[in-house]
Amino acid sequence: MEIRCTEEGPGPGIFRRELGEQQQPTSQSQRWCCLQRGCAILGALGLLAGAGVGSWLLVLYLWPATSPPLSGTLQEEEMTLSCPGVTNEEEFLPSLPKTVSFRLNGEDLLLEVQVRARSDWLLVCHGGWNPTLGIHICQSLGHLRLTQHKAVNLSDIKLNRSQEFAQLSSGLEGHLEEAWQPSTNCPSGRIVSLKCSECGARPLASRIVGGQAVASGRWPWQASVMLGSRHTCGGSVLAPHWVVTAAHCIHSFRLSRLSSWRVHAGLVSHSAVRQHQGATVEKIIPHPSYSAQNHDYDVALLQLRTPLNFSDTVGAVCLPAKEQQFPRGLQCWVSGWGHTDPSHTHSSDTLQDTVAPLLSTHLCNSSCMYSGALTHRMLCAGYLDGRADACQGDSGGPLVCPSGDTWHLVGVVSWGRGCAEPNHPGVYAKVAEFLDWIHDTVQVR
Ligand code: 4AZ
């Protein structure tokens, strides 16, 4: 099992190609050899000319060997230069300017709102409050559910003298953007406190015992979706009764009996499955627009009959918050039990992970890479030099990105050409595109 004490740098790899293996020592010594021979001949022709040609050779032979490995956005910039038709433009989605933001502050979880051009955060007066607003606010922050909402007396909390409030305009309950009217006071003397379902936390991740990181609990939302005794795909826990996976995982086995499926969470080693009951599945809900031809809309929800027991090693991941931007180059992580080498035919026994930086869809769809095969419901992450990637068996599993201490499910492992092939990074279902479908599906049932 991998012992990891820091969070930096690529992990052991779901699939990792050792770049150092590319015969660097031999090619380096060959280069030195050529260099010396070249210098001896050139020396006979004259010191001045020899020095000139020698330094030219030095540049020519040593430059590639000493250049650093590509990382983050640098790999994209180099690609942009060599791939015809690709411009190095930033990807900005034409989104509306954000007019309202929310946060839950302090131990009391007081709801605060930031409206339009104001920089201060306003406490929300309880007058006109209704729970539907609370559900929408929790969802917009990346949580699946609202778990508690209450009124707190202003006399029970310490306030800044300059603290201002937001009053709810009546008749605008459905409009999260418009409903907030700044005010210097709260006539009811009460403000709103909200609790959303917990997500995206790793209670054990920072606990290092005697220099050994606790591997179990590192990715508490990681699930294994099993058909009989066989691990078929990864999944991500959203709530005790809900796991998200890839639709293609389910599609391939659509004729199997529902009772043959099990979901296991809180595992690191697959050999522990035998002692583990696993949760039975109540319903399999593939996205209605899933296409087996091009893997568009490659997500499915599993509703569990037996809920998962949340603990330090089992917990939910957050969804992306509304309008949350995950920029290219962001160091996200993918995890799973898939193949660790493309020639292997078995899943890994222990859970593997690796850093997978987000890549621009514009570049990933270029003629050098996937030539337009990516739809709006897909994103790319990983490395252009093929150093690490998700592989078969990782499908359905999480691609998560940090925002402070909180982890959001940005992608679901979906497809790719081979595994860790240069210029063919992993392709993921883009979770931000499925938020409404996920909320509607989970809310209704
Ligand atoms: C698969 O077959 C698969 N390299 C998953 C991910 C990738 C390729 C194949 C990405 O499940």
CSV table of C-alpha atoms and ligand atoms in Angstrom, one decimal:
chain,number,residue,atom,x,y,z
A,1,MET,CA,0.0,0.0,0.0
A,2,GLU,CA,1.2,3.5,-0.9
A,3,ILE,CA,2.4,5.5,2.0
A,4,ARG,CA,1.9,9.1,1.4
A,5,CYS,CA,2.7,12.0,3.7
A,6,THR,CA,2.1,15.0,1.5
A,7,GLU,CA,-0.6,15.9,-1.0
A,8,GLU,CA,1.7,17.3,-3.6
A,9,GLY,CA,2.6,15.7,-7.0
A,10,PRO,CA,1.2,12.8,-8.9
A,11,GLY,CA,0.3,9.8,-6.8
A,12,PRO,CA,1.2,6.2,-7.7
A,13,GLY,CA,-1.0,6.5,-10.7
A,14,ILE,CA,-4.2,4.8,-11.6
A,15,PHE,CA,-2.1,4.1,-14.6
A,16,ARG,CA,1.3,5.7,-14.5
A,17,ARG,CA,3.9,5.6,-17.2
A,18,GLU,CA,7.4,6.2,-15.8
A,19,LEU,CA,8.8,9.0,-17.9
A,20,GLY,CA,12.2,8.3,-16.6
A,21,GLU,CA,12.0,5.0,-18.4
A,22,GLN,CA,12.4,6.6,-21.7
A,23,GLN,CA,16.0,5.5,-21.8
A,24,GLN,CA,17.2,8.9,-20.6
A,25,PRO,CA,20.5,7.6,-19.1
A,26,THR,CA,21.6,5.8,-22.3
A,27,SER,CA,20.6,8.6,-24.6
A,28,GLN,CA,22.3,11.1,-22.3
A,29,SER,CA,25.6,9.1,-22.4
A,30,GLN,CA,25.3,8.7,-26.2
A,31,ARG,CA,24.9,12.4,-26.4
A,32,TRP,CA,27.9,13.1,-24.3
A,33,CYS,CA,29.9,10.6,-26.4
A,34,CYS,CA,28.9,12.3,-29.7
A,35,LEU,CA,29.7,15.6,-28.1
A,36,GLN,CA,33.2,14.6,-27.2
A,37,ARG,CA,34.0,13.0,-30.5
A,38,GLY,CA,32.6,16.1,-32.3
A,39,CYS,CA,34.8,18.4,-30.2
A,40,ALA,CA,38.0,16.4,-30.9
A,41,ILE,CA,37.5,16.6,-34.7
A,42,LEU,CA,36.5,20.2,-34.5
A,43,GLY,CA,39.6,21.0,-32.3
A,44,ALA,CA,41.8,19.9,-35.2
A,45,LEU,CA,40.2,22.4,-37.5
A,46,GLY,CA,41.0,25.3,-35.2
A,47,LEU,CA,40.3,26.5,-31.7
A,48,LEU,CA,38.0,29.3,-32.7
A,49,ALA,CA,35.8,27.3,-35.1
A,50,GLY,CA,35.8,24.3,-32.7
A,51,ALA,CA,34.6,26.4,-29.8
A,52,GLY,CA,31.8,27.8,-32.0
A,53,VAL,CA,30.6,24.5,-33.3
A,54,GLY,CA,31.1,23.0,-29.8
A,55,SER,CA,28.8,25.4,-28.2
A,56,TRP,CA,26.3,24.9,-31.0
A,57,LEU,CA,26.5,21.1,-30.3
A,58,LEU,CA,26.1,21.7,-26.6
A,59,VAL,CA,22.9,23.6,-27.2
A,60,LEU,CA,21.6,21.1,-29.7
A,61,TYR,CA,22.3,17.9,-27.7
A,62,LEU,CA,21.9,19.0,-24.1
A,63,TRP,CA,18.9,21.3,-24.3
A,64,PRO,CA,16.2,18.6,-24.7
A,65,ALA,CA,17.8,16.3,-22.1
A,66,THR,CA,17.7,19.1,-19.4
A,67,SER,CA,14.3,20.5,-20.2
A,68,PRO,CA,11.9,20.0,-17.3
A,69,PRO,CA,8.9,17.6,-17.6
A,70,LEU,CA,5.7,19.2,-18.8
A,71,SER,CA,3.3,20.1,-16.1
A,72,GLY,CA,0.0,21.9,-15.5
A,73,THR,CA,-0.8,24.5,-18.2
A,74,LEU,CA,2.7,24.5,-19.6
A,75,GLN,CA,2.0,21.2,-21.3
A,76,GLU,CA,-1.0,22.9,-23.0
A,77,GLU,CA,1.1,25.9,-24.1
A,78,GLU,CA,3.7,23.7,-25.8
A,79,MET,CA,0.9,21.7,-27.5
A,80,THR,CA,-0.8,24.9,-28.7
A,81,LEU,CA,2.4,25.9,-30.5
A,82,SER,CA,2.6,22.6,-32.4
A,83,CYS,CA,-1.0,21.8,-33.1
A,84,PRO,CA,-2.5,23.4,-36.2
A,85,GLY,CA,-5.6,25.5,-35.7
A,86,VAL,CA,-5.3,25.7,-31.9
A,87,THR,CA,-5.2,29.1,-30.3
A,88,ASN,CA,-4.0,29.7,-26.8
A,89,GLU,CA,-7.2,31.5,-25.9
A,90,GLU,CA,-8.6,31.2,-22.3
A,91,GLU,CA,-11.9,29.5,-22.2
A,92,PHE,CA,-14.5,31.8,-20.8
A,93,LEU,CA,-18.1,30.5,-20.9
A,94,PRO,CA,-20.5,33.2,-21.7
A,95,SER,CA,-22.1,33.2,-18.3
A,96,LEU,CA,-24.3,36.0,-16.9
A,97,PRO,CA,-22.5,38.2,-14.3
A,98,LYS,CA,-23.0,36.7,-10.8
A,99,THR,CA,-25.5,38.8,-9.0
A,100,VAL,CA,-25.8,36.9,-5.7
A,101,SER,CA,-23.6,34.7,-3.6
A,102,PHE,CA,-24.3,32.7,-0.4
A,103,ARG,CA,-22.3,31.4,2.5
A,104,LEU,CA,-23.0,29.8,5.9
A,105,ASN,CA,-21.0,31.5,8.5
A,106,GLY,CA,-19.7,30.6,12.0
A,107,GLU,CA,-20.8,27.9,14.4
A,108,ASP,CA,-24.4,29.1,14.2
A,109,LEU,CA,-24.3,28.6,10.4
A,110,LEU,CA,-25.9,32.0,9.8
A,111,LEU,CA,-27.0,32.5,6.2
A,112,GLU,CA,-25.2,35.4,4.6
A,113,VAL,CA,-25.8,36.8,1.2
A,114,GLN,CA,-23.7,39.1,-1.0
A,115,VAL,CA,-25.8,41.0,-3.5
A,116,ARG,CA,-24.8,42.7,-6.8
A,117,ALA,CA,-21.9,45.1,-6.5
A,118,ARG,CA,-21.7,45.2,-2.7
A,119,SER,CA,-18.6,43.7,-1.1
A,120,ASP,CA,-20.1,43.1,2.4
A,121,TRP,CA,-22.1,40.0,3.5
A,122,LEU,CA,-25.6,40.6,4.7
A,123,LEU,CA,-27.4,38.5,7.3
A,124,VAL,CA,-30.8,37.3,6.1
A,125,CYS,CA,-33.9,38.4,8.0
A,126,HIS,CA,-36.3,35.6,8.7
A,127,GLY,CA,-39.4,37.5,7.6
A,128,GLY,CA,-40.7,36.0,4.4
A,129,TRP,CA,-38.4,32.9,4.7
A,130,ASN,CA,-39.5,29.6,3.2
A,131,PRO,CA,-37.7,26.2,3.2
A,132,THR,CA,-37.8,26.0,-0.6
A,133,LEU,CA,-35.3,28.9,-0.6
A,134,GLY,CA,-33.1,26.9,1.8
A,135,ILE,CA,-33.1,23.8,-0.5
A,136,HIS,CA,-32.1,26.0,-3.5
A,137,ILE,CA,-29.3,27.7,-1.5
A,138,CYS,CA,-27.9,24.4,-0.3
A,139,GLN,CA,-28.0,23.0,-3.9
A,140,SER,CA,-26.3,26.2,-5.3
A,141,LEU,CA,-23.5,25.6,-2.8
A,142,GLY,CA,-22.9,22.0,-4.0
A,143,HIS,CA,-24.8,20.2,-1.3
A,144,LEU,CA,-27.4,17.6,-2.1
A,145,ARG,CA,-29.9,18.6,0.6
A,146,LEU,CA,-31.0,21.0,3.2
A,147,THR,CA,-30.9,19.3,6.6
A,148,GLN,CA,-32.0,22.1,9.0
A,149,HIS,CA,-33.3,25.7,8.9
A,150,LYS,CA,-34.2,27.9,11.8
A,151,ALA,CA,-34.6,31.4,13.0
A,152,VAL,CA,-32.0,32.8,15.4
A,153,ASN,CA,-32.8,35.8,17.7
A,154,LEU,CA,-30.5,38.8,17.0
A,155,SER,CA,-30.3,39.3,20.7
A,156,ASP,CA,-28.5,35.9,21.0
A,157,ILE,CA,-25.6,36.7,18.7
A,158,LYS,CA,-22.7,39.1,18.7
A,159,LEU,CA,-23.0,41.6,15.9
A,160,ASN,CA,-20.7,44.1,14.3
A,161,ARG,CA,-22.0,47.6,14.6
A,162,SER,CA,-21.9,48.0,10.8
A,163,GLN,CA,-23.6,44.7,10.1
A,164,GLU,CA,-26.4,45.1,7.6
A,165,PHE,CA,-29.2,42.7,6.6
A,166,ALA,CA,-31.1,41.4,3.6
A,167,GLN,CA,-34.9,41.3,3.6
A,168,LEU,CA,-36.8,39.0,1.4
A,169,SER,CA,-39.0,40.7,-1.1
A,170,SER,CA,-42.4,39.1,-1.1
A,171,GLY,CA,-43.6,37.4,-4.3
A,172,LEU,CA,-40.1,36.6,-5.5
A,173,GLU,CA,-39.6,33.3,-3.6
A,174,GLY,CA,-38.6,31.4,-6.7
A,175,HIS,CA,-36.0,33.9,-7.8
A,176,LEU,CA,-32.8,33.3,-5.9
A,177,GLU,CA,-31.1,36.2,-7.7
A,178,GLU,CA,-33.7,38.9,-7.2
A,179,ALA,CA,-35.3,38.4,-3.8
A,180,TRP,CA,-32.7,40.2,-1.5
A,181,GLN,CA,-33.3,43.8,-0.4
A,182,PRO,CA,-30.4,45.3,1.5
A,183,SER,CA,-31.6,46.9,4.8
A,184,THR,CA,-30.0,48.4,7.9
A,185,ASN,CA,-32.3,46.5,10.3
A,186,CYS,CA,-34.5,43.4,10.7
A,187,PRO,CA,-38.0,44.2,11.8
A,188,SER,CA,-38.6,40.6,13.1
A,189,GLY,CA,-35.4,40.6,15.2
A,190,ARG,CA,-34.7,37.2,13.8
A,191,ILE,CA,-32.3,35.9,11.1
A,192,VAL,CA,-31.9,32.7,9.2
A,193,SER,CA,-29.6,29.8,10.1
A,194,LEU,CA,-29.2,26.9,7.6
A,195,LYS,CA,-27.6,23.5,7.7
A,196,CYS,CA,-26.9,21.6,4.4
A,197,SER,CA,-26.0,17.9,4.1
A,198,GLU,CA,-22.3,17.5,4.7
A,199,CYS,CA,-20.0,16.8,1.8
A,200,GLY,CA,-16.5,17.0,0.5
A,201,ALA,CA,-14.6,16.6,3.8
A,202,ARG,CA,-11.8,14.1,4.5
A,203,PRO,CA,-11.8,13.6,8.2
A,204,LEU,CA,-8.7,11.3,8.1
A,205,ALA,CA,-6.7,12.8,5.3
A,206,SER,CA,-4.6,15.1,7.5
A,207,ARG,CA,-4.0,12.5,10.2
A,208,ILE,CA,-0.5,11.1,9.8
A,209,VAL,CA,0.4,8.5,12.4
A,210,GLY,CA,4.1,7.9,12.9
A,211,GLY,CA,4.8,9.3,9.4
A,212,GLN,CA,2.4,7.1,7.7
A,213,ALA,CA,-0.6,8.6,6.0
A,214,VAL,CA,-3.9,6.8,6.7
A,215,ALA,CA,-4.8,5.5,3.3
A,216,SER,CA,-8.3,4.4,4.3
A,217,GLY,CA,-10.4,7.5,4.4
A,218,ARG,CA,-8.4,9.4,1.9
A,219,TRP,CA,-11.2,9.4,-0.6
A,220,PRO,CA,-14.3,8.6,1.5
A,221,TRP,CA,-16.7,9.0,-1.4
A,222,GLN,CA,-15.0,6.4,-3.5
A,223,ALA,CA,-17.4,3.4,-4.2
A,224,SER,CA,-16.9,0.2,-5.9
A,225,VAL,CA,-19.9,-0.9,-8.1
A,226,MET,CA,-19.9,-4.7,-8.2
A,227,LEU,CA,-21.8,-7.2,-10.2
A,228,GLY,CA,-21.8,-10.4,-8.3
A,229,SER,CA,-18.2,-10.8,-7.1
A,230,ARG,CA,-16.7,-8.7,-9.8
A,231,HIS,CA,-15.7,-5.0,-9.5
A,232,THR,CA,-17.1,-3.4,-12.7
A,233,CYS,CA,-16.8,0.3,-12.1
A,234,GLY,CA,-16.1,3.1,-9.6
A,235,GLY,CA,-18.7,5.4,-8.2
A,236,SER,CA,-19.0,8.4,-5.9
A,237,VAL,CA,-21.2,8.7,-2.8
A,238,LEU,CA,-23.6,11.7,-2.9
A,239,ALA,CA,-25.7,10.7,0.1
A,240,PRO,CA,-26.4,7.5,2.2
A,241,HIS,CA,-28.9,6.3,-0.5
A,242,TRP,CA,-27.2,7.7,-3.6
A,243,VAL,CA,-24.2,6.9,-5.7
A,244,VAL,CA,-23.3,8.4,-9.1
A,245,THR,CA,-21.4,6.3,-11.7
A,246,ALA,CA,-21.1,6.2,-15.5
A,247,ALA,CA,-24.1,5.2,-17.6
A,248,HIS,CA,-21.9,3.0,-19.8
A,249,CYS,CA,-21.1,0.8,-16.7
A,250,ILE,CA,-24.7,0.0,-16.3
A,251,HIS,CA,-25.5,-0.1,-20.0
A,252,SER,CA,-23.0,-2.9,-20.6
A,253,PHE,CA,-24.7,-5.1,-18.1
A,254,ARG,CA,-28.3,-3.9,-18.5
A,255,LEU,CA,-29.7,-7.4,-18.8
A,256,SER,CA,-28.3,-8.4,-15.4
A,257,ARG,CA,-30.7,-8.8,-12.4
A,258,LEU,CA,-30.9,-5.7,-10.1
A,259,SER,CA,-30.3,-8.0,-7.1
A,260,SER,CA,-26.8,-8.9,-8.5
A,261,TRP,CA,-25.5,-5.4,-8.0
A,262,ARG,CA,-23.8,-4.2,-4.9
A,263,VAL,CA,-22.1,-1.0,-3.9
A,264,HIS,CA,-19.2,-1.0,-1.5
A,265,ALA,CA,-17.8,2.1,0.2
A,266,GLY,CA,-15.1,2.7,2.7
A,267,LEU,CA,-12.8,0.1,1.1
A,268,VAL,CA,-9.2,0.5,0.1
A,269,SER,CA,-8.3,-3.1,-0.6
A,270,HIS,CA,-10.6,-5.1,-2.8
A,271,SER,CA,-9.7,-8.4,-1.0
A,272,ALA,CA,-11.7,-6.9,2.0
A,273,VAL,CA,-14.9,-7.1,-0.1
A,274,ARG,CA,-15.5,-10.7,1.1
A,275,GLN,CA,-16.0,-9.5,4.7
A,276,HIS,CA,-18.0,-6.6,3.6
A,277,GLN,CA,-21.8,-6.8,3.0
A,278,GLY,CA,-22.1,-4.0,0.6
A,279,ALA,CA,-25.3,-2.1,-0.1
A,280,THR,CA,-28.0,-3.5,-2.3
A,281,VAL,CA,-29.4,-1.4,-5.2
A,282,GLU,CA,-33.0,-0.3,-5.3
A,283,LYS,CA,-33.0,1.4,-8.6
A,284,ILE,CA,-30.5,2.1,-11.5
A,285,ILE,CA,-31.2,5.4,-13.2
A,286,PRO,CA,-29.1,6.1,-16.3
A,287,HIS,CA,-29.3,9.6,-17.7
A,288,PRO,CA,-32.2,9.5,-20.2
A,289,SER,CA,-30.0,11.1,-22.9
A,290,TYR,CA,-27.1,8.7,-22.6
A,291,SER,CA,-25.7,7.7,-25.9
A,292,ALA,CA,-23.8,4.4,-26.2
A,293,GLN,CA,-22.4,5.6,-29.6
A,294,ASN,CA,-20.4,8.6,-28.3
A,295,HIS,CA,-20.7,8.3,-24.5
A,296,ASP,CA,-22.6,11.6,-24.3
A,297,TYR,CA,-24.4,12.1,-21.0
A,298,ASP,CA,-22.4,9.3,-19.4
A,299,VAL,CA,-23.8,9.4,-15.9
A,300,ALA,CA,-26.1,7.2,-13.9
A,301,LEU,CA,-27.5,7.3,-10.4
A,302,LEU,CA,-27.8,4.3,-8.2
A,303,GLN,CA,-30.4,4.5,-5.5
A,304,LEU,CA,-29.5,2.1,-2.7
A,305,ARG,CA,-31.9,0.0,-0.8
A,306,THR,CA,-29.7,-0.2,2.2
A,307,PRO,CA,-28.1,3.1,3.1
A,308,LEU,CA,-24.4,3.5,3.5
A,309,ASN,CA,-23.2,4.1,7.0
A,310,PHE,CA,-21.4,7.4,7.1
A,311,SER,CA,-18.1,7.4,9.1
A,312,ASP,CA,-14.6,8.7,8.9
A,313,THR,CA,-14.0,6.5,5.9
A,314,VAL,CA,-17.4,6.8,4.2
A,315,GLY,CA,-18.9,10.1,3.3
A,316,ALA,CA,-20.4,12.2,0.5
A,317,VAL,CA,-18.5,14.3,-2.1
A,318,CYS,CA,-19.9,17.8,-2.9
A,319,LEU,CA,-21.3,18.6,-6.3
A,320,PRO,CA,-19.9,21.6,-8.1
A,321,ALA,CA,-21.4,24.8,-6.7
A,322,LYS,CA,-23.5,26.8,-9.2
A,323,GLU,CA,-21.3,28.7,-11.5
A,324,GLN,CA,-18.2,27.5,-9.8
A,325,GLN,CA,-15.3,27.7,-12.2
A,326,PHE,CA,-12.6,25.0,-12.3
A,327,PRO,CA,-9.8,26.6,-14.4
A,328,ARG,CA,-7.6,24.6,-16.7
A,329,GLY,CA,-4.4,23.5,-15.0
A,330,LEU,CA,-6.2,23.0,-11.7
A,331,GLN,CA,-4.7,20.0,-9.9
A,332,CYS,CA,-7.6,17.5,-9.5
A,333,TRP,CA,-7.4,13.9,-8.4
A,334,VAL,CA,-8.8,10.7,-9.9
A,335,SER,CA,-9.1,7.4,-8.0
A,336,GLY,CA,-10.1,3.9,-8.7
A,337,TRP,CA,-9.3,0.1,-8.8
A,338,GLY,CA,-8.8,0.0,-12.6
A,339,HIS,CA,-5.9,-1.4,-14.5
A,340,THR,CA,-2.5,-0.1,-13.5
A,341,ASP,CA,-1.0,-1.2,-16.8
A,342,PRO,CA,-2.8,-1.5,-20.2
A,343,SER,CA,-1.5,-5.0,-20.7
A,344,HIS,CA,-3.0,-6.2,-17.4
A,345,THR,CA,-6.4,-7.7,-17.6
A,346,HIS,CA,-7.3,-7.4,-13.9
A,347,SER,CA,-8.3,-4.6,-11.6
A,348,SER,CA,-5.9,-3.3,-9.0
A,349,ASP,CA,-6.4,-4.8,-5.5
A,350,THR,CA,-5.7,-1.5,-3.8
A,351,LEU,CA,-7.3,1.8,-4.5
A,352,GLN,CA,-5.0,3.9,-6.7
A,353,ASP,CA,-5.0,7.7,-7.2
A,354,THR,CA,-3.2,10.3,-9.3
A,355,VAL,CA,-3.2,14.0,-9.9
A,356,ALA,CA,-5.1,14.8,-13.1
A,357,PRO,CA,-4.8,18.5,-14.1
A,358,LEU,CA,-7.8,19.9,-15.9
A,359,LEU,CA,-7.2,20.5,-19.6
A,360,SER,CA,-8.9,22.9,-22.0
A,361,THR,CA,-11.7,21.3,-24.0
A,362,HIS,CA,-10.7,23.5,-26.9
A,363,LEU,CA,-7.3,21.8,-27.0
A,364,CYS,CA,-8.6,18.4,-26.2
A,365,ASN,CA,-11.0,18.6,-29.1
A,366,SER,CA,-8.3,19.7,-31.6
A,367,SER,CA,-7.0,17.6,-34.5
A,368,CYS,CA,-4.0,16.5,-32.4
A,369,MET,CA,-6.2,14.9,-29.8
A,370,TYR,CA,-9.9,13.9,-30.0
A,371,SER,CA,-10.8,15.8,-33.2
A,372,GLY,CA,-14.2,17.1,-32.1
A,373,ALA,CA,-15.4,14.0,-30.3
A,374,LEU,CA,-16.0,15.8,-27.0
A,375,THR,CA,-19.5,17.2,-26.4
A,376,HIS,CA,-20.4,19.9,-23.9
A,377,ARG,CA,-21.1,17.2,-21.4
A,378,MET,CA,-17.4,16.1,-21.4
A,379,LEU,CA,-14.1,17.4,-20.1
A,380,CYS,CA,-10.5,16.3,-20.3
A,381,ALA,CA,-8.0,15.9,-17.5
A,382,GLY,CA,-4.5,14.4,-17.2
A,383,TYR,CA,-1.3,14.7,-19.0
A,384,LEU,CA,-0.4,15.1,-22.7
A,385,ASP,CA,2.9,13.2,-22.2
A,386,GLY,CA,0.9,10.2,-21.0
A,387,ARG,CA,2.4,10.0,-17.5
A,388,ALA,CA,-0.7,9.0,-15.7
A,389,ASP,CA,-4.3,8.4,-16.5
A,390,ALA,CA,-7.5,6.6,-15.5
A,391,CYS,CA,-8.0,3.2,-17.2
A,392,GLN,CA,-10.5,0.4,-17.6
A,393,GLY,CA,-12.1,-0.4,-14.3
A,394,ASP,CA,-11.8,3.2,-13.1
A,395,SER,CA,-14.9,4.2,-15.2
A,396,GLY,CA,-17.7,5.7,-13.1
A,397,GLY,CA,-15.3,6.9,-10.5
A,398,PRO,CA,-14.5,10.4,-9.2
A,399,LEU,CA,-12.5,13.2,-10.6
A,400,VAL,CA,-12.5,15.6,-7.7
A,401,CYS,CA,-11.1,19.1,-7.3
A,402,PRO,CA,-10.4,21.0,-4.1
A,403,SER,CA,-11.8,24.4,-3.2
A,404,GLY,CA,-10.2,25.2,0.2
A,405,ASP,CA,-10.7,22.1,2.3
A,406,THR,CA,-13.8,21.0,0.4
A,407,TRP,CA,-13.7,18.5,-2.5
A,408,HIS,CA,-16.1,18.8,-5.4
A,409,LEU,CA,-17.0,16.1,-7.9
A,410,VAL,CA,-16.0,17.7,-11.2
A,411,GLY,CA,-15.9,14.6,-13.5
A,412,VAL,CA,-17.0,11.0,-13.7
A,413,VAL,CA,-14.4,8.7,-15.4
A,414,SER,CA,-15.9,8.0,-18.9
A,415,TRP,CA,-13.6,7.2,-21.8
A,416,GLY,CA,-10.4,7.8,-23.7
A,417,ARG,CA,-8.2,6.3,-26.4
A,418,GLY,CA,-6.3,3.7,-24.5
A,419,CYS,CA,-4.7,4.6,-21.2
A,420,ALA,CA,-1.9,7.1,-20.7
A,421,GLU,CA,-1.4,7.4,-24.4
A,422,PRO,CA,0.4,10.6,-25.3
A,423,ASN,CA,-2.0,13.3,-26.5
A,424,HIS,CA,-5.0,11.2,-25.4
A,425,PRO,CA,-5.8,12.2,-21.9
A,426,GLY,CA,-8.8,10.8,-19.9
A,427,VAL,CA,-12.3,12.1,-20.8
A,428,TYR,CA,-14.8,12.6,-18.1
A,429,ALA,CA,-18.5,13.3,-17.9
A,430,LYS,CA,-18.8,17.0,-16.8
A,431,VAL,CA,-20.8,16.9,-13.6
A,432,ALA,CA,-21.7,20.6,-13.7
A,433,GLU,CA,-23.8,19.9,-16.7
A,434,PHE,CA,-25.9,17.3,-14.8
A,435,LEU,CA,-26.8,19.3,-11.6
A,436,ASP,CA,-30.4,19.9,-12.5
A,437,TRP,CA,-30.9,16.2,-13.5
A,438,ILE,CA,-29.2,15.0,-10.3
A,439,HIS,CA,-31.2,17.3,-8.0
A,440,ASP,CA,-34.5,16.5,-9.7
A,441,THR,CA,-33.9,12.8,-9.6
A,442,VAL,CA,-32.8,12.7,-6.0
A,443,GLN,CA,-35.5,15.1,-4.8
A,444,VAL,CA,-38.4,13.3,-6.4
A,445,ARG,CA,-37.6,9.8,-4.9
B,1,4AZ,C1,-12.6,2.2,-19.7
B,1,4AZ,O1,-12.5,1.4,-20.6
B,1,4AZ,C2,-11.7,3.4,-19.8
B,1,4AZ,N1,-7.9,6.5,-20.3
B,1,4AZ,C3,-11.7,4.3,-18.8
B,1,4AZ,C4,-10.9,5.4,-18.9
B,1,4AZ,C5,-10.1,5.6,-20.0
B,1,4AZ,C6,-10.1,4.7,-21.0
B,1,4AZ,C7,-10.9,3.6,-20.9
B,1,4AZ,C8,-9.2,6.8,-20.0
B,1,4AZ,O2,-13.3,2.0,-18.8
